[in-house]
Amino acid sequence: MIFRAVEEMSKVFIIDDDSIHQRIAQIMIEKHQLFDEYTSFMEAEKAVAFLKENKNNEEQLPDVILLDLNMPVIDGWDFLELYETFRYEVAKAIRIFIVTSSVDEKDIMRAQNYSAVTGFISKPLSPDIIRSTL
């Protein structure tokens, strides 16, 4: 009997209200085949709703979230606060990378307060930077 290894799909969510930055990330992901699938959210609250709704459905959940900090209504910090309230109910460990144009040391320090945050990435993105999230 022959067994094939099951290849896992890798998924990324891009949460950023800037359509240009979203498109740049999408192009890099496609061109360099960094993830098998991506989903973009212009509004963090829609991403929170999706994660809550699918928290038990591992196939629908991303492996990585690229999260912008500066967004209207619910910003990246608000997203992290909301995510922390249900994070341990989520069926998959999701690595969150803050992606921002901020180089403020206070933001970097603040990001360390969230156990779900794996890293802090400065814009603009590059293929190597995105590859490092895998």
Tab-separated table of N, CA and C in Angstrom:
chain	number	residue	atom	x	y	z
A	1	MET	N	0.845	-1.179	0.000
A	1	MET	CA	0.000	0.000	0.000
A	1	MET	C	0.889	1.242	0.000
A	2	ILE	N	0.563	2.198	-0.840
A	2	ILE	CA	1.352	3.423	-0.958
A	2	ILE	C	0.577	4.573	-0.322
A	3	PHE	N	1.266	5.306	0.540
A	3	PHE	CA	0.658	6.471	1.173
A	3	PHE	C	1.306	7.728	0.616
A	4	ARG	N	0.480	8.681	0.283
A	4	ARG	CA	1.011	9.973	-0.170
A	4	ARG	C	0.957	10.960	0.985
A	5	ALA	N	1.966	11.748	1.077
A	5	ALA	CA	1.943	12.805	2.083
A	5	ALA	C	0.923	13.852	1.645
A	6	VAL	N	0.128	14.276	2.578
A	6	VAL	CA	-0.872	15.297	2.271
A	6	VAL	C	-0.208	16.655	2.428
A	7	GLU	N	-0.204	17.400	1.337
A	7	GLU	CA	0.386	18.735	1.395
A	7	GLU	C	-0.617	19.689	2.010
A	8	GLU	N	-0.146	20.460	2.962
A	8	GLU	CA	-1.022	21.434	3.589
A	8	GLU	C	-1.081	22.691	2.741
A	9	MET	N	-2.272	23.219	2.642
A	9	MET	CA	-2.448	24.494	1.963
A	9	MET	C	-2.015	25.592	2.927
A	10	SER	N	-1.359	26.602	2.432
A	10	SER	CA	-1.017	27.733	3.288
A	10	SER	C	-1.875	28.925	2.872
A	11	LYS	N	-2.468	29.546	3.876
A	11	LYS	CA	-3.387	30.656	3.626
A	11	LYS	C	-2.927	31.886	4.399
A	12	VAL	N	-3.143	33.024	3.783
A	12	VAL	CA	-2.811	34.288	4.433
A	12	VAL	C	-3.999	35.235	4.311
A	13	PHE	N	-4.235	35.990	5.377
A	13	PHE	CA	-5.204	37.086	5.349
A	13	PHE	C	-4.407	38.374	5.345
A	14	ILE	N	-4.802	39.289	4.467
A	14	ILE	CA	-4.205	40.619	4.419
A	14	ILE	C	-5.270	41.576	4.936
A	15	ILE	N	-5.003	42.218	6.065
A	15	ILE	CA	-5.958	43.163	6.645
A	15	ILE	C	-5.328	44.545	6.561
A	16	ASP	N	-5.796	45.324	5.597
A	16	ASP	CA	-5.209	46.636	5.320
A	16	ASP	C	-6.231	47.464	4.562
A	17	ASP	N	-6.461	48.692	5.003
A	17	ASP	CA	-7.446	49.551	4.332
A	17	ASP	C	-6.877	50.240	3.098
A	18	ASP	N	-5.588	50.085	2.865
A	18	ASP	CA	-4.944	50.708	1.713
A	18	ASP	C	-4.936	49.714	0.548
A	19	SER	N	-5.759	49.991	-0.460
A	19	SER	CA	-5.897	49.060	-1.582
A	19	SER	C	-4.590	48.891	-2.355
A	20	ILE	N	-3.754	49.909	-2.387
A	20	ILE	CA	-2.472	49.808	-3.098
A	20	ILE	C	-1.550	48.824	-2.381
A	21	HIS	N	-1.439	48.956	-1.057
A	21	HIS	CA	-0.598	48.020	-0.305
A	21	HIS	C	-1.147	46.599	-0.384
A	22	GLN	N	-2.473	46.478	-0.359
A	22	GLN	CA	-3.078	45.153	-0.513
A	22	GLN	C	-2.699	44.540	-1.851
A	23	ARG	N	-2.821	45.326	-2.893
A	23	ARG	CA	-2.540	44.821	-4.244
A	23	ARG	C	-1.073	44.433	-4.392
A	24	ILE	N	-0.172	45.240	-3.827
A	24	ILE	CA	1.261	44.919	-3.872
A	24	ILE	C	1.511	43.570	-3.195
A	25	ALA	N	0.912	43.363	-2.023
A	25	ALA	CA	1.081	42.088	-1.312
A	25	ALA	C	0.517	40.940	-2.134
A	26	GLN	N	-0.646	41.135	-2.728
A	26	GLN	CA	-1.269	40.083	-3.544
A	26	GLN	C	-0.394	39.716	-4.739
A	27	ILE	N	0.129	40.718	-5.416
A	27	ILE	CA	0.983	40.461	-6.584
A	27	ILE	C	2.222	39.680	-6.175
A	28	MET	N	2.852	40.079	-5.070
A	28	MET	CA	4.049	39.365	-4.612
A	28	MET	C	3.727	37.924	-4.231
A	29	ILE	N	2.595	37.728	-3.551
A	29	ILE	CA	2.194	36.378	-3.140
A	29	ILE	C	1.979	35.497	-4.367
A	30	GLU	N	1.295	36.045	-5.376
A	30	GLU	CA	1.034	35.276	-6.597
A	30	GLU	C	2.314	35.024	-7.388
A	31	LYS	N	3.072	36.085	-7.628
A	31	LYS	CA	4.262	35.986	-8.466
A	31	LYS	C	5.301	35.035	-7.878
A	32	HIS	N	5.479	35.090	-6.564
A	32	HIS	CA	6.514	34.285	-5.915
A	32	HIS	C	5.952	33.025	-5.263
A	33	GLN	N	4.657	32.784	-5.485
A	33	GLN	CA	3.981	31.588	-4.955
A	33	GLN	C	4.289	31.389	-3.473
A	34	LEU	N	4.065	32.454	-2.705
A	34	LEU	CA	4.396	32.438	-1.283
A	34	LEU	C	3.338	31.737	-0.433
A	35	PHE	N	2.089	31.857	-0.845
A	35	PHE	CA	0.990	31.178	-0.174
A	35	PHE	C	0.109	30.566	-1.250
A	36	ASP	N	-0.613	29.527	-0.875
A	36	ASP	CA	-1.520	28.897	-1.830
A	36	ASP	C	-2.784	29.727	-2.028
A	37	GLU	N	-3.132	30.478	-1.006
A	37	GLU	CA	-4.393	31.210	-1.057
A	37	GLU	C	-4.291	32.462	-0.196
A	38	TYR	N	-4.937	33.536	-0.636
A	38	TYR	CA	-4.992	34.740	0.191
A	38	TYR	C	-6.396	35.320	0.163
A	39	THR	N	-6.726	35.997	1.250
A	39	THR	CA	-7.987	36.711	1.366
A	39	THR	C	-7.654	38.091	1.888
A	40	SER	N	-8.255	39.103	1.278
A	40	SER	CA	-7.999	40.474	1.692
A	40	SER	C	-9.226	41.064	2.374
A	41	PHE	N	-8.958	41.827	3.407
A	41	PHE	CA	-9.999	42.554	4.124
A	41	PHE	C	-9.604	44.024	4.187
A	42	MET	N	-10.506	44.890	3.746
A	42	MET	CA	-10.274	46.333	3.842
A	42	MET	C	-10.637	46.840	5.239
A	43	GLU	N	-11.505	46.084	5.922
A	43	GLU	CA	-11.982	46.487	7.242
A	43	GLU	C	-11.697	45.376	8.251
A	44	ALA	N	-11.034	45.740	9.328
A	44	ALA	CA	-10.640	44.760	10.344
A	44	ALA	C	-11.850	44.069	10.970
A	45	GLU	N	-12.969	44.793	11.101
A	45	GLU	CA	-14.142	44.179	11.730
A	45	GLU	C	-14.687	43.017	10.908
A	46	LYS	N	-14.530	43.072	9.587
A	46	LYS	CA	-14.970	41.954	8.740
A	46	LYS	C	-14.069	40.736	8.947
A	47	ALA	N	-12.793	40.984	9.151
A	47	ALA	CA	-11.861	39.888	9.429
A	47	ALA	C	-12.184	39.245	10.777
A	48	VAL	N	-12.474	40.066	11.787
A	48	VAL	CA	-12.844	39.546	13.110
A	48	VAL	C	-14.099	38.696	12.996
A	49	ALA	N	-15.098	39.200	12.278
A	49	ALA	CA	-16.353	38.456	12.105
A	49	ALA	C	-16.097	37.114	11.421
A	50	PHE	N	-15.261	37.115	10.380
A	50	PHE	CA	-14.943	35.873	9.671
A	50	PHE	C	-14.254	34.877	10.607
A	51	LEU	N	-13.278	35.358	11.367
A	51	LEU	CA	-12.530	34.475	12.267
A	51	LEU	C	-13.438	33.887	13.340
A	52	LYS	N	-14.324	34.718	13.891
A	52	LYS	CA	-15.261	34.224	14.909
A	52	LYS	C	-16.197	33.173	14.316
A	53	GLU	N	-16.711	33.479	13.141
A	53	GLU	CA	-17.664	32.587	12.483
A	53	GLU	C	-17.028	31.245	12.108
A	54	ASN	N	-15.749	31.264	11.781
A	54	ASN	CA	-15.060	30.057	11.308
A	54	ASN	C	-14.030	29.509	12.298
A	55	LYS	N	-14.118	29.918	13.545
A	55	LYS	CA	-13.088	29.543	14.522
A	55	LYS	C	-12.920	28.041	14.705
A	56	ASN	N	-13.961	27.267	14.389
A	56	ASN	CA	-13.879	25.809	14.515
A	56	ASN	C	-13.595	25.112	13.189
A	57	ASN	N	-13.502	25.886	12.119
A	57	ASN	CA	-13.300	25.326	10.785
A	57	ASN	C	-11.856	25.587	10.342
A	58	GLU	N	-10.991	24.670	10.700
A	58	GLU	CA	-9.558	24.841	10.453
A	58	GLU	C	-9.231	25.113	8.986
A	59	GLU	N	-9.960	24.509	8.072
A	59	GLU	CA	-9.691	24.691	6.642
A	59	GLU	C	-9.935	26.121	6.178
A	60	GLN	N	-10.823	26.828	6.830
A	60	GLN	CA	-11.144	28.200	6.442
A	60	GLN	C	-10.202	29.228	7.070
A	61	LEU	N	-9.501	28.821	8.104
A	61	LEU	CA	-8.654	29.750	8.849
A	61	LEU	C	-7.299	29.956	8.173
A	62	PRO	N	-6.755	31.156	8.315
A	62	PRO	CA	-5.432	31.404	7.728
A	62	PRO	C	-4.317	30.843	8.598
A	63	ASP	N	-3.167	30.662	7.998
A	63	ASP	CA	-1.964	30.302	8.747
A	63	ASP	C	-1.280	31.572	9.250
A	64	VAL	N	-1.413	32.629	8.446
A	64	VAL	CA	-0.746	33.901	8.716
A	64	VAL	C	-1.732	35.046	8.476
A	65	ILE	N	-1.629	36.075	9.310
A	65	ILE	CA	-2.361	37.321	9.081
A	65	ILE	C	-1.330	38.436	8.976
A	66	LEU	N	-1.416	39.204	7.894
A	66	LEU	CA	-0.609	40.417	7.728
A	66	LEU	C	-1.528	41.578	8.092
A	67	LEU	N	-1.259	42.226	9.215
A	67	LEU	CA	-2.168	43.198	9.819
A	67	LEU	C	-1.591	44.604	9.809
A	68	ASP	N	-2.316	45.507	9.168
A	68	ASP	CA	-1.951	46.924	9.209
A	68	ASP	C	-2.417	47.507	10.541
A	69	LEU	N	-1.704	48.492	11.054
A	69	LEU	CA	-2.102	49.130	12.309
A	69	LEU	C	-3.052	50.293	12.097
A	70	ASN	N	-2.766	51.118	11.111
A	70	ASN	CA	-3.505	52.362	10.935
A	70	ASN	C	-4.666	52.199	9.964
A	71	MET	N	-5.845	51.954	10.549
A	71	MET	CA	-7.070	51.805	9.756
A	71	MET	C	-8.187	52.546	10.474
A	72	PRO	N	-9.178	53.008	9.708
A	72	PRO	CA	-10.307	53.683	10.352
A	72	PRO	C	-11.231	52.689	11.061
A	73	VAL	N	-12.078	53.177	11.897
A	73	VAL	CA	-13.076	52.431	12.669
A	73	VAL	C	-12.392	51.465	13.635
A	74	ILE	N	-11.991	50.288	13.168
A	74	ILE	CA	-11.237	49.343	13.996
A	74	ILE	C	-9.827	49.267	13.423
A	75	ASP	N	-8.853	49.739	14.217
A	75	ASP	CA	-7.471	49.701	13.727
A	75	ASP	C	-6.824	48.371	14.123
A	76	GLY	N	-5.564	48.225	13.811
A	76	GLY	CA	-4.862	46.981	14.096
A	76	GLY	C	-4.819	46.641	15.576
A	77	TRP	N	-4.662	47.668	16.418
A	77	TRP	CA	-4.638	47.431	17.869
A	77	TRP	C	-5.999	46.922	18.341
A	78	ASP	N	-7.067	47.535	17.826
A	78	ASP	CA	-8.422	47.083	18.188
A	78	ASP	C	-8.638	45.640	17.728
A	79	PHE	N	-8.164	45.326	16.517
A	79	PHE	CA	-8.268	43.958	16.008
A	79	PHE	C	-7.602	42.989	16.983
A	80	LEU	N	-6.396	43.329	17.426
A	80	LEU	CA	-5.663	42.446	18.334
A	80	LEU	C	-6.401	42.264	19.658
A	81	GLU	N	-6.972	43.358	20.180
A	81	GLU	CA	-7.743	43.272	21.425
A	81	GLU	C	-8.937	42.343	21.248
A	82	LEU	N	-9.658	42.500	20.144
A	82	LEU	CA	-10.820	41.648	19.872
A	82	LEU	C	-10.400	40.196	19.677
A	83	TYR	N	-9.338	39.982	18.924
A	83	TYR	CA	-8.863	38.622	18.653
A	83	TYR	C	-8.461	37.912	19.950
A	84	GLU	N	-7.844	38.647	20.858
A	84	GLU	CA	-7.423	38.052	22.135
A	84	GLU	C	-8.611	37.493	22.918
A	85	THR	N	-9.815	38.060	22.740
A	85	THR	CA	-10.984	37.610	23.498
A	85	THR	C	-11.475	36.221	23.092
A	86	PHE	N	-11.124	35.777	21.871
A	86	PHE	CA	-11.565	34.449	21.430
A	86	PHE	C	-10.428	33.609	20.843
A	87	ARG	N	-9.241	34.100	20.922
A	87	ARG	CA	-8.080	33.450	20.313
A	87	ARG	C	-7.918	31.984	20.713
A	88	TYR	N	-8.160	31.675	21.969
A	88	TYR	CA	-7.939	30.303	22.441
A	88	TYR	C	-9.062	29.356	22.029
A	89	GLU	N	-10.107	29.887	21.431
A	89	GLU	CA	-11.194	29.056	20.901
A	89	GLU	C	-10.957	28.707	19.431
A	90	VAL	N	-9.984	29.357	18.806
A	90	VAL	CA	-9.710	29.163	17.387
A	90	VAL	C	-8.979	27.830	17.181
A	91	ALA	N	-9.446	27.061	16.213
A	91	ALA	CA	-8.962	25.693	15.980
A	91	ALA	C	-7.533	25.613	15.453
A	92	LYS	N	-6.948	26.724	15.092
A	92	LYS	CA	-5.612	26.723	14.488
A	92	LYS	C	-4.799	27.861	15.093
A	93	ALA	N	-3.517	27.616	15.293
A	93	ALA	CA	-2.622	28.688	15.752
A	93	ALA	C	-2.303	29.570	14.548
A	94	ILE	N	-2.691	30.825	14.619
A	94	ILE	CA	-2.489	31.773	13.510
A	94	ILE	C	-1.355	32.717	13.892
A	95	ARG	N	-0.389	32.835	12.986
A	95	ARG	CA	0.722	33.766	13.215
A	95	ARG	C	0.318	35.141	12.665
A	96	ILE	N	0.396	36.153	13.520
A	96	ILE	CA	0.030	37.504	13.106
A	96	ILE	C	1.300	38.342	13.001
A	97	PHE	N	1.440	38.982	11.846
A	97	PHE	CA	2.552	39.902	11.621
A	97	PHE	C	1.969	41.289	11.421
A	98	ILE	N	2.403	42.220	12.233
A	98	ILE	CA	1.986	43.604	12.053
A	98	ILE	C	2.804	44.160	10.901
A	99	VAL	N	2.092	44.713	9.917
A	99	VAL	CA	2.736	45.297	8.741
A	99	VAL	C	2.338	46.773	8.723
A	100	THR	N	3.320	47.637	8.909
A	100	THR	CA	2.984	49.053	9.050
A	100	THR	C	4.110	49.945	8.550
A	101	SER	N	3.749	51.170	8.254
A	101	SER	CA	4.756	52.156	7.869
A	101	SER	C	5.341	52.824	9.115
A	102	SER	N	4.794	52.501	10.281
A	102	SER	CA	5.280	53.069	11.534
A	102	SER	C	6.636	52.464	11.890
A	103	VAL	N	7.547	53.296	12.271
A	103	VAL	CA	8.835	52.828	12.771
A	103	VAL	C	8.990	53.268	14.226
A	104	ASP	N	7.860	53.585	14.857
A	104	ASP	CA	7.840	54.048	16.233
A	104	ASP	C	8.193	52.891	17.171
A	105	GLU	N	9.215	53.099	17.959
A	105	GLU	CA	9.661	52.071	18.923
A	105	GLU	C	8.531	51.699	19.890
A	106	LYS	N	7.656	52.650	20.202
A	106	LYS	CA	6.531	52.372	21.102
A	106	LYS	C	5.582	51.346	20.491
A	107	ASP	N	5.381	51.424	19.177
A	107	ASP	CA	4.528	50.432	18.507
A	107	ASP	C	5.148	49.047	18.570
A	108	ILE	N	6.445	48.979	18.366
A	108	ILE	CA	7.147	47.690	18.426
A	108	ILE	C	7.029	47.113	19.835
A	109	MET	N	7.220	47.943	20.843
A	109	MET	CA	7.107	47.488	22.229
A	109	MET	C	5.669	47.059	22.540
A	110	ARG	N	4.701	47.838	22.080
A	110	ARG	CA	3.295	47.520	22.331
A	110	ARG	C	2.907	46.191	21.681
A	111	ALA	N	3.426	45.939	20.503
A	111	ALA	CA	3.115	44.690	19.789
A	111	ALA	C	3.560	43.471	20.591
A	112	GLN	N	4.607	43.626	21.381
A	112	GLN	CA	5.118	42.513	22.180
A	112	GLN	C	4.160	42.121	23.307
A	113	ASN	N	3.166	42.959	23.584
A	113	ASN	CA	2.176	42.649	24.615
A	113	ASN	C	1.128	41.652	24.141
A	114	TYR	N	1.115	41.357	22.857
A	114	TYR	CA	0.119	40.450	22.294
A	114	TYR	C	0.800	39.138	21.922
A	115	SER	N	0.399	38.078	22.611
A	115	SER	CA	1.043	36.784	22.380
A	115	SER	C	0.777	36.245	20.981
A	116	ALA	N	-0.288	36.704	20.334
A	116	ALA	CA	-0.597	36.233	18.976
A	116	ALA	C	0.316	36.871	17.927
A	117	VAL	N	0.957	37.976	18.279
A	117	VAL	CA	1.818	38.675	17.318
A	117	VAL	C	3.170	37.980	17.244
A	118	THR	N	3.502	37.533	16.037
A	118	THR	CA	4.748	36.812	15.799
A	118	THR	C	5.868	37.761	15.382
A	119	GLY	N	5.510	38.844	14.686
A	119	GLY	CA	6.544	39.739	14.199
A	119	GLY	C	6.002	41.103	13.819
A	120	PHE	N	6.919	42.013	13.558
A	120	PHE	CA	6.623	43.399	13.226
A	120	PHE	C	7.370	43.712	11.940
A	121	ILE	N	6.639	44.009	10.875
A	121	ILE	CA	7.239	44.216	9.556
A	121	ILE	C	6.971	45.638	9.090
A	122	SER	N	8.001	46.310	8.630
A	122	SER	CA	7.829	47.664	8.094
A	122	SER	C	7.508	47.608	6.610
A	123	LYS	N	6.581	48.477	6.198
A	123	LYS	CA	6.269	48.609	4.773
A	123	LYS	C	7.414	49.367	4.125
A	124	PRO	N	7.671	49.174	2.874
A	124	PRO	CA	6.941	48.331	1.932
A	124	PRO	C	7.359	46.869	2.064
A	125	LEU	N	6.445	45.998	1.687
A	125	LEU	CA	6.714	44.560	1.720
A	125	LEU	C	7.628	44.161	0.574
A	126	SER	N	8.341	43.079	0.792
A	126	SER	CA	9.153	42.490	-0.276
A	126	SER	C	8.883	40.981	-0.253
A	127	PRO	N	9.186	40.281	-1.329
A	127	PRO	CA	8.993	38.832	-1.329
A	127	PRO	C	9.736	38.136	-0.199
A	128	ASP	N	10.957	38.571	0.091
A	128	ASP	CA	11.744	37.948	1.165
A	128	ASP	C	11.098	38.161	2.518
A	129	ILE	N	10.551	39.345	2.733
A	129	ILE	CA	9.881	39.630	4.007
A	129	ILE	C	8.651	38.750	4.148
A	130	ILE	N	7.845	38.639	3.086
A	130	ILE	CA	6.658	37.795	3.150
A	130	ILE	C	7.062	36.338	3.326
A	131	ARG	N	8.093	35.911	2.632
A	131	ARG	CA	8.577	34.530	2.749
A	131	ARG	C	8.967	34.209	4.182
A	132	SER	N	9.493	35.194	4.908
A	132	SER	CA	9.934	34.969	6.295
A	132	SER	C	8.760	34.671	7.236
A	133	THR	N	7.535	34.933	6.806
A	133	THR	CA	6.372	34.665	7.652
A	133	THR	C	5.949	33.202	7.589
A	134	LEU	N	6.476	32.454	6.612
A	134	LEU	CA	6.064	31.058	6.443
A	134	LEU	C	6.658	30.154	7.497
